Coordinates of C-alpha atoms and ligand atoms in Angstrom, one line a residue:
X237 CA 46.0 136.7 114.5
X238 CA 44.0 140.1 114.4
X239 CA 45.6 142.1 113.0
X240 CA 44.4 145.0 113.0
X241 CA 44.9 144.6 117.3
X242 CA 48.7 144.0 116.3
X243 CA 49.0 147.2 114.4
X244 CA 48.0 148.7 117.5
X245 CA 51.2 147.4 119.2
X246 CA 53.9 147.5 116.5
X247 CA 55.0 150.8 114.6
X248 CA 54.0 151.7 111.5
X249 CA 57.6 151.6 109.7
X250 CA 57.1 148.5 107.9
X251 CA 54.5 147.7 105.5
X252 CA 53.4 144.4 107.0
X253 CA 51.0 142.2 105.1
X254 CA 48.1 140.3 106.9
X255 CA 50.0 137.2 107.4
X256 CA 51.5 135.4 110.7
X257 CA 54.7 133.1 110.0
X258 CA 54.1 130.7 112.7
X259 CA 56.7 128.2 111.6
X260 CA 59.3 127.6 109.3
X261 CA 61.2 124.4 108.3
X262 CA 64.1 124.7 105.8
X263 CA 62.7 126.4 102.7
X264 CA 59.0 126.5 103.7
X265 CA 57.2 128.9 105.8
X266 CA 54.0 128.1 107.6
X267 CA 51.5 130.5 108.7
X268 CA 49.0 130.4 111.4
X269 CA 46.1 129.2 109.5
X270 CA 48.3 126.2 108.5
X271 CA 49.2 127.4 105.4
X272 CA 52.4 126.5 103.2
X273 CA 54.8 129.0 101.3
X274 CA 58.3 128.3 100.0
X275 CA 60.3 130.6 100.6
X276 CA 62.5 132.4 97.6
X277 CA 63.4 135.4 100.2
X278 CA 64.7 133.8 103.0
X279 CA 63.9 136.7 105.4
X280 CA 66.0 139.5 103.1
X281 CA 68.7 137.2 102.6
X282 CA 68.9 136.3 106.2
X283 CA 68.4 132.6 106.8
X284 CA 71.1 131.6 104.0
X285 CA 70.6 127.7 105.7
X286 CA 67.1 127.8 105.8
X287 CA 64.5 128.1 109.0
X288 CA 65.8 125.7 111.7
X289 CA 68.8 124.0 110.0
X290 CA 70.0 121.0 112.4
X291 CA 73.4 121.9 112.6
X292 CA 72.6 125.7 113.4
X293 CA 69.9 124.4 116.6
X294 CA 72.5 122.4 117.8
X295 CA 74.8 125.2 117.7
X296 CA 72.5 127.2 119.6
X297 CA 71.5 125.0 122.0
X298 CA 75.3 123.7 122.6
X299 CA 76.0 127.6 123.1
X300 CA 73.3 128.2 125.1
X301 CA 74.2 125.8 127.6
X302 CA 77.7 126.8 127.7
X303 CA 78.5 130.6 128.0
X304 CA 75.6 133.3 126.9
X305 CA 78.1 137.2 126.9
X306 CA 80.5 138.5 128.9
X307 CA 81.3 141.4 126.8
X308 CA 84.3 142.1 125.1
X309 CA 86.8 142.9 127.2
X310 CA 87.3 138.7 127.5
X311 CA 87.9 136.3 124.8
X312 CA 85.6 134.0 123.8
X313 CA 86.3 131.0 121.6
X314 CA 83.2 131.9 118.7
X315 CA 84.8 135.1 118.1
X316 CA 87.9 133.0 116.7
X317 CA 86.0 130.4 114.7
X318 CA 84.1 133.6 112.7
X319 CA 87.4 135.3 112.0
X320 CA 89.5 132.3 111.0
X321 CA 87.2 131.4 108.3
X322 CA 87.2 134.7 107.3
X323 CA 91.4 135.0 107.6
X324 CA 91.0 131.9 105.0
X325 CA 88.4 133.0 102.6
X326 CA 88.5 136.4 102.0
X327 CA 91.8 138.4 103.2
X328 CA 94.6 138.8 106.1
X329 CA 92.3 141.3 108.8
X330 CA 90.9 141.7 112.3
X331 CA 87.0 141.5 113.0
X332 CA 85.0 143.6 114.6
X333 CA 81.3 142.3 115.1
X334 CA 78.3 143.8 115.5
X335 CA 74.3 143.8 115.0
X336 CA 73.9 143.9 111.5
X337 CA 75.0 145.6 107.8
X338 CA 74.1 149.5 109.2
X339 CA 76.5 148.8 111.9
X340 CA 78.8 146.9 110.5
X341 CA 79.0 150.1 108.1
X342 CA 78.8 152.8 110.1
X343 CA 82.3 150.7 112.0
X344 CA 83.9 150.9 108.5
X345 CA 82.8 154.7 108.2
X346 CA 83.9 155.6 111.5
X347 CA 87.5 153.3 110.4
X348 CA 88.2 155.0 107.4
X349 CA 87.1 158.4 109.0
X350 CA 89.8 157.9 111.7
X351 CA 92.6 155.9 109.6
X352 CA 92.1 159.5 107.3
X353 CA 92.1 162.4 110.0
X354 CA 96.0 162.9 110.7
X355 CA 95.3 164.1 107.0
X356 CA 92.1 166.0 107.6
X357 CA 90.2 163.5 105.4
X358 CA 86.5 162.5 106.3
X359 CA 84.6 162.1 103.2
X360 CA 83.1 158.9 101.9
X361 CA 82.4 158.7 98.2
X362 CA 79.5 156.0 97.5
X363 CA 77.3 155.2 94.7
X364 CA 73.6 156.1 93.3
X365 CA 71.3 153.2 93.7
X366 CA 73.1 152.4 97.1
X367 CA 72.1 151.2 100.0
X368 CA 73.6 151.0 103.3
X369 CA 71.4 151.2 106.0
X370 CA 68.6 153.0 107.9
X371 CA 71.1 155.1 110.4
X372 CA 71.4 159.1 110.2
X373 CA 74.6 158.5 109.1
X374 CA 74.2 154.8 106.8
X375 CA 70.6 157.3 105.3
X376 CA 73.3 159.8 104.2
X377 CA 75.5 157.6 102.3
X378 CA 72.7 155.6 100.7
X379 CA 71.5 157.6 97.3
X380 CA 67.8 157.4 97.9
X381 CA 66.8 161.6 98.7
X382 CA 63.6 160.0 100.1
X383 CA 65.4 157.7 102.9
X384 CA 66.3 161.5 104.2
X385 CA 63.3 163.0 104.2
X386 CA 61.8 164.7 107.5
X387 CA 64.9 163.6 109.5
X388 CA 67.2 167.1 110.0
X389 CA 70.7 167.5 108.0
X390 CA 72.2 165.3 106.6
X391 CA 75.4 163.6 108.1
X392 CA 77.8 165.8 106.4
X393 CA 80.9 164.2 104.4
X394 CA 78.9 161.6 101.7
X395 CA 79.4 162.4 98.5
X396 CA 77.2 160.3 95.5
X397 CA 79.1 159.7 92.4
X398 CA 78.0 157.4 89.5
X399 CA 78.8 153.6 90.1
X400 CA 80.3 152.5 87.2
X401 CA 81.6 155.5 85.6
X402 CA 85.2 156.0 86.8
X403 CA 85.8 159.4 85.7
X404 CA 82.9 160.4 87.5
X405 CA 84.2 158.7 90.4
X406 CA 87.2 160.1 90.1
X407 CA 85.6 163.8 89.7
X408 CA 84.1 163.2 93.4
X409 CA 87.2 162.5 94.8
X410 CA 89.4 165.2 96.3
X411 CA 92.0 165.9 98.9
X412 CA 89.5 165.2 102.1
X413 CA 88.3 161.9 100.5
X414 CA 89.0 159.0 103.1
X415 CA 86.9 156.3 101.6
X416 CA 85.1 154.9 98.7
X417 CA 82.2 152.7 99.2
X418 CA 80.2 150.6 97.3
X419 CA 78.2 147.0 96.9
X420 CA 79.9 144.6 94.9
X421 CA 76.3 144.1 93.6
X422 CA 73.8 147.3 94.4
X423 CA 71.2 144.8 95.3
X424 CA 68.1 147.0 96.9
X425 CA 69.1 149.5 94.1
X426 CA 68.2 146.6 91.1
X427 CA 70.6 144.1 91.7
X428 CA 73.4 147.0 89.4
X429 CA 76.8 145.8 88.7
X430 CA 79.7 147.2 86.5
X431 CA 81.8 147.0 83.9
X432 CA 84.3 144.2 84.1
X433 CA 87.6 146.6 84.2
X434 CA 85.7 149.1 87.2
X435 CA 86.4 147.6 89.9
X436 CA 90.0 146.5 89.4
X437 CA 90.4 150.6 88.1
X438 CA 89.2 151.5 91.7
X439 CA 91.1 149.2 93.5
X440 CA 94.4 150.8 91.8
X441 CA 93.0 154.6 92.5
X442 CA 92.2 154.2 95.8
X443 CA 96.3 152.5 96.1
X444 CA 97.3 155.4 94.7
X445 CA 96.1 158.0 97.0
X446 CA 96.0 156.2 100.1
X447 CA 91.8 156.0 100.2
X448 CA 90.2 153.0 101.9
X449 CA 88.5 151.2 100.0
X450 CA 85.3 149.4 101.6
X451 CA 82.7 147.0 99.9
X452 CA 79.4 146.8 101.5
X453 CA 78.7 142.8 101.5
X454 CA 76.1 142.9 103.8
X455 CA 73.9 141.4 100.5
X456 CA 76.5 139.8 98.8
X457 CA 79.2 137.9 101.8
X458 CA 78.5 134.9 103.1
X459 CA 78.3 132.3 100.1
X460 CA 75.0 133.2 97.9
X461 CA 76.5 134.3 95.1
X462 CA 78.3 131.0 94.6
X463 CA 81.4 132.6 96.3
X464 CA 82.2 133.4 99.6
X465 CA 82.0 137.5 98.8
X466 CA 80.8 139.4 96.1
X467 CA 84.0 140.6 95.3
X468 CA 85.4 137.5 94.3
X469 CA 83.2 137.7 91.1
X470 CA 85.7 141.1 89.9
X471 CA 87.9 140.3 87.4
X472 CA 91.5 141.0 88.8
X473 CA 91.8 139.5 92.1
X474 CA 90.3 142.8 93.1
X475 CA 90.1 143.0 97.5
X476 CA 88.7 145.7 99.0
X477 CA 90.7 147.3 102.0
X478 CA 87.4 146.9 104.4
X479 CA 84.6 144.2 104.0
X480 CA 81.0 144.8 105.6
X481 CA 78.9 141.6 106.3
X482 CA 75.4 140.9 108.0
X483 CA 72.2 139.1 106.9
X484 CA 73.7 135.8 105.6
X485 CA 76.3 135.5 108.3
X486 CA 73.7 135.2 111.5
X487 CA 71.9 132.9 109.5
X488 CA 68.8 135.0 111.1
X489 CA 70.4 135.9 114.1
X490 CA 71.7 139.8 113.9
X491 CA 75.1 139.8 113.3
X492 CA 77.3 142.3 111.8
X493 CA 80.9 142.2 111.0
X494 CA 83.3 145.0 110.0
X495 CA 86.4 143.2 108.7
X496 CA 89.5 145.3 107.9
X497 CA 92.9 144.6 106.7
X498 CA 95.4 144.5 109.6
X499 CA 96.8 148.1 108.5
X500 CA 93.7 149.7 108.6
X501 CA 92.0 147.7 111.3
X502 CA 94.6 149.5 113.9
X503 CA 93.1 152.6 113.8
X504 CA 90.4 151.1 116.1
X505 CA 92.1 151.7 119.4
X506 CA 90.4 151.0 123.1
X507 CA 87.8 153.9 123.7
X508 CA 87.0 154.3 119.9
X509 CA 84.2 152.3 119.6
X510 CA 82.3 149.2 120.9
X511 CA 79.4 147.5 120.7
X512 CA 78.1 145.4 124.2
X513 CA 76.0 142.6 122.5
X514 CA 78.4 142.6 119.4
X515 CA 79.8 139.1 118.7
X516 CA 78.3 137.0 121.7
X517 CA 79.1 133.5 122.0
X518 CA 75.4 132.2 120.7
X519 CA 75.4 134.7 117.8
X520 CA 79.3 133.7 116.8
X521 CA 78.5 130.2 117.1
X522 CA 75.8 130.1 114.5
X523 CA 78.0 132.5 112.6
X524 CA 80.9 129.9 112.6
X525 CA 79.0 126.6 111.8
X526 CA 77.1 128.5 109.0
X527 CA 80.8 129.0 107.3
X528 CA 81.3 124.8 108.2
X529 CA 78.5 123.6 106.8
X530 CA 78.3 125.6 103.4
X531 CA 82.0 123.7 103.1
X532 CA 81.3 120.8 104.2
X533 CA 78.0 120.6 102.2
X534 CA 79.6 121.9 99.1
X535 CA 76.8 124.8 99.0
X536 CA 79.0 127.1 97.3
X537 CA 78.8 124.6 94.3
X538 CA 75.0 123.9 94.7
X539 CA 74.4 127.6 94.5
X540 CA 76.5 128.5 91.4
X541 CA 75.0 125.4 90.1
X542 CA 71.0 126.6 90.6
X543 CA 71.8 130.1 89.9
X544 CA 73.1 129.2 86.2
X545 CA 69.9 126.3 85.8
X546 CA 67.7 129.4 87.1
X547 CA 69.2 132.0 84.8
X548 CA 68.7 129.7 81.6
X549 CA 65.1 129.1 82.6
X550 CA 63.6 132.6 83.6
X551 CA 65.4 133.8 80.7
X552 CA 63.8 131.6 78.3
X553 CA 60.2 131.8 80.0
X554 CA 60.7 136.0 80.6
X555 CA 62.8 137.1 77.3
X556 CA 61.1 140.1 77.5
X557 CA 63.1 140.6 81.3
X558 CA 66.6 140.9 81.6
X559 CA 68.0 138.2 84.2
X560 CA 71.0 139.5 86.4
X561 CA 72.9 138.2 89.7
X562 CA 74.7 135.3 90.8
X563 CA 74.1 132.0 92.2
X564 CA 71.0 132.2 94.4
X565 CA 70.7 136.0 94.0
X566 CA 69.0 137.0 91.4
X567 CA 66.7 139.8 89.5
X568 CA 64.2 139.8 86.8
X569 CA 64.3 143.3 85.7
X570 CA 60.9 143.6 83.8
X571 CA 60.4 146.0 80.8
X572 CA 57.9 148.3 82.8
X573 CA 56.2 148.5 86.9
X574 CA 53.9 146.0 86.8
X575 CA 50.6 146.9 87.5
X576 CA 49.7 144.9 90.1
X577 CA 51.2 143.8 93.8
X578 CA 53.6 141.3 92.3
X579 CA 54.8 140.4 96.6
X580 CA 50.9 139.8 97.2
X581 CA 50.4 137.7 94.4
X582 CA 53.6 135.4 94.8
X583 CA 51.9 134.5 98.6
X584 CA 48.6 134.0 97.0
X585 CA 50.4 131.5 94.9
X586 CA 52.1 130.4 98.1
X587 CA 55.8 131.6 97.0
X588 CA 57.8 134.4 99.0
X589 CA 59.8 136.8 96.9
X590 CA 60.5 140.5 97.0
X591 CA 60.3 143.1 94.4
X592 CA 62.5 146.4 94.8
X593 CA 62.9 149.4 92.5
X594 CA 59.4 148.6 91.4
X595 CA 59.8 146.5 88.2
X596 CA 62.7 144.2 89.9
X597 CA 61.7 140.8 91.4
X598 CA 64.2 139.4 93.8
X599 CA 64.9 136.2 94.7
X600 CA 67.6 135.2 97.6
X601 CA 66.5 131.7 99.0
X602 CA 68.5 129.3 101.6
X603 CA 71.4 127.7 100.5
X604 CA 69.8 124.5 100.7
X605 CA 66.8 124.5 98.6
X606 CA 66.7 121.6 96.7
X607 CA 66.8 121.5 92.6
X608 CA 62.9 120.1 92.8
X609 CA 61.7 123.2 95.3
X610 CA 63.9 125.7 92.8
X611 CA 62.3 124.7 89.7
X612 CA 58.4 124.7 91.6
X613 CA 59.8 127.6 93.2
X614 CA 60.7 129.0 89.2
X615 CA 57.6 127.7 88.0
X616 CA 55.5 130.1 90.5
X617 CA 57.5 133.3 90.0
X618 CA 57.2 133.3 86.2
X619 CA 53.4 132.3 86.4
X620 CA 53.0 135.1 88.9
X621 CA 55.3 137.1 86.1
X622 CA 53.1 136.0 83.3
X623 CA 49.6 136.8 85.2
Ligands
LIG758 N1 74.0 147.2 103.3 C1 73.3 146.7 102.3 C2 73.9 146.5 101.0 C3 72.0 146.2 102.5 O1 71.3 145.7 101.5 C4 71.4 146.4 103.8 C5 70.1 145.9 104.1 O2 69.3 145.5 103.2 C6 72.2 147.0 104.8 C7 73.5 147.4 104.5 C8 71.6 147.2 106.2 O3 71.6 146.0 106.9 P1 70.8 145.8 108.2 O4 69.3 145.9 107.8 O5 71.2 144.5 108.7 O6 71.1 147.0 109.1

C-alpha cells in the first residue's frame, strides 16, 4: 500500500503505523507483503474469538441471507438471544443496543440522568484514570484534561473523584448526584483496580441514597477476564444497577449494549432515545453465538487458565514489572517509560500488543489462542521487554 497516498484519504486522528492487515485467521494477522503477526491485541479487545471464527461466519452469513434491519419499532429474534444470555449471566434487566462502549455510555448517562430528574439530580461521579469514550459528553466524564482540549465547554454535570478512596468518593457526592460510574478494571488508565472491600462499600452507598450505580464493561464484559463481567471478580456479590458493554460483544462488529435493571431501565420511554442501526439482526447474531460458543467451548476456563500460566511467567521473567489483570487481560506495569517504541518493536518481532499510560504494555488476545501461541506469544513480549 502507499501510504503516504492513504494518509491523503483518511484523517489524521489516529496514529496509524505503516502496515496493511490484509488478512487475519484466528490469532494471526497477515499483512500485505505476506507477512505474519500473532496477535496479543485482538483489535482493542474486539475480536474476543479471533479473526474469522467458523461459527461467527456462519452466523453472518446465515443472517445475512435471512433478515438485514428493519429498525426497532419490530422484533427481531437476535435481539432476544443477546439479552437472554445476558438475563442468565449477569442480572434481571432490559437491553438497549447500540454501536459501541461511548454509546452504550452516553445511554446509561442519559438513564441515570432521567431516572434522577423528578429529584433535580444530573451529576455523574466517575473516576481519575477513566475512560469512557471519545463523545463531548463520554470526553467529559473520562479524567484525561487532554481528551478536552480545543473542543468548547465541557458537558457540564461530571464530577472526578479518586477511584478507590471511598471518602473521597463520598466527598463528591451530593444532593444532585444521579450516578456513579466506574470500570470494574480502569483498563486505558493502567489496567487500576481497588481495594477488595471498595466496591461492595459503593454498592451499599449508592442503595442508600437512591444513586445508580453503572460499571463501564465496555473492556471488561464479555468473558476475558475469565468471567462473564468484570464485576464478578468484586468480593461481595457486588451488581451494579447499569452494565455498559462493547468491543468483546460484536466480536469486531460494533455493538454496544446498555443493560439496566428492570427498575431503572423504565425510565427509557418511546421518544427518549434510539438508535437506527442499534442491535440489527447480523450484528445480534454474532453477538449471541459469541456468548454460545465461549460456553460451549469452555473459554471462560481456558482464559482464567492462561491468564494465571501467563501471570506466573511474565512475573518471573519481568520481576522488576508488576503483573496485574485477569485472565486474558493483562498489564506489565514497568518501573519507568521505556525509552523506545515498545508497539513498533513487538511488530518488528512480529507480535501485536498495545502500550497505554506509557510504561503499561497490554495484552487482550482472542479467547482462543492456544497455550502453544500464548507462551511464543509470552516469549516475544518479554524479549521485546528485555531489549
Ligand atoms: N469505555 C471503556 C472502558 C473503554 O475502554 C472504551 C474504549 O476503549 C470505551 C468505553 C469506548 O468504546 P468505543 O471505542 O467502542 O466507543
Amino acid at each position: 500500500m502507499d501510504f503516504d497516498h492513504a494518509n491523503t484519504l483518511l484523517m489524521g486522528n489516529y496514529a496509524r503505523r505503516p502496515i496493511c492487515m490484509q488478512r487475519g485467521e484466528g490469532t494471526r494477522l497477515f499483512d500485505d507483503t505476506g507477512r505474519e503477526y500473532l496477535d496479543l491485541f485482538a483489535g482493542f479487545g474486539g475480536a474476543v474469538l479471533g479473526h474469522c471464527h467458523p461459527d461467527l461466519v456462519r452466523a453472518v452469513r446465515e443472517q445475512s441471507e435471512t433478515l438485514w434491519t428493519v429498525g426497532n419499532t419490530f422484533h427481531t429474534e437476535p435481539q432476544l438471544r443477546v439479552a437472554e444470555h445476558l438475563k442468565s449471566k449477569a442480572f434481571d434487566g432490559r437491553a438497549f443496543f447500540c454501536h459501541g462502549g461511548l454509546d452504550a455510555n452516553e445511554t446509561a448517562v442519559k438513564l441515570a440522568r432521567r431516572r434522577g430528574s423528578a429529584k433535580g439530580r444530573y451529576k455523574v461521579v466517575t473516576f481519575n484514570q477513566s475512560f469512557h469514550g471519545r463523545s463531548l459528553a463520554m470526553i467529559a466524564a473520562g479524567s484525561t484534561e487532554a481528551h478536552r482540549v480545543g473542543f468548547g465547554p465541557p458537558v457540564p454535570g461530571f464530577v472526578h473523584a479518586t477511584g478507590g478512596d471511598f471518602d473521597d468518593l463520598v466527598r463528591h457526592v451530593d444532593d444532585e448526584t444521579c450516578s456513579i460510574m466506574f470500570e470494574p478494571l480502569r483498563g486505558e488508565g493502567g489496567m487500576l483496580g481497588y481495594p477488595d472491600d471498595f466496591p461492595a462499600q459503593v454498592r451499599d452507598f449508592c442503595t442508600e441514597r437512591d444513586i445508580t450505580l453503572h460499571f463501564d464493561e465496555v473492556w471488561v464484559g464479555g468473558g476475558r477476564t475469565g468471567k462473564w463481567f468484570g464485576h464478578q471478580h468484586f468480593d461481595g456479590d457486588v451488581k451494579p444497577d447499569v452494565m455498559t458493554l462493547g468491543k468483546a460483544v460484536g466480536g469486531g462488529l460494533p455493538v454496544g449494549i446498555c443493560w439496566a435493571e428492570p427498575e431503572h431501565a423504565e425510565h427509557l420511554v418511546p421518544g427518549t432515545h434510539g438508535s437506527t442501526l442499534g442491535g440489527n439482526p447480523m450484528c445480534m447474531a454474532v453477538c449471541a453465538t459469541i456468548f454460545d460458543v465461549i460456553e460451549r467451548d469452555g473459554l471462560l476456563d481456558h482464559a482464567t487458565r492462561l491468564g494465571d500460566l501467563a501471570k506466573a511467567k511474565l512475573r518471573d521473567a519481568l520481576p522488576d514489572c508488576d503483573v496485574r489483570g485477569d485472565g486474558l487481560f493483562l498489564g506489565i506495569e514497568l518501573p519507568a517509560d521505556p525509552t523506545k517504541d515498545l508497539v513498533a518493536a513487538g511488530l518488528e518481532a512480529g507480535v501485536v500488543m498495545n502500550v497505554t499510560q506509557k510504561n503499561v504494555v497490554r495484552l487482550a488476545p482472542a479467547m482462543v489462542i492456544s497455550e502453544d501461541d500464548w507462551a511464543r506469544g509470552l516469549d516475544l513480549v518479554i524479549d521485546v521487554i528485555h531489549a
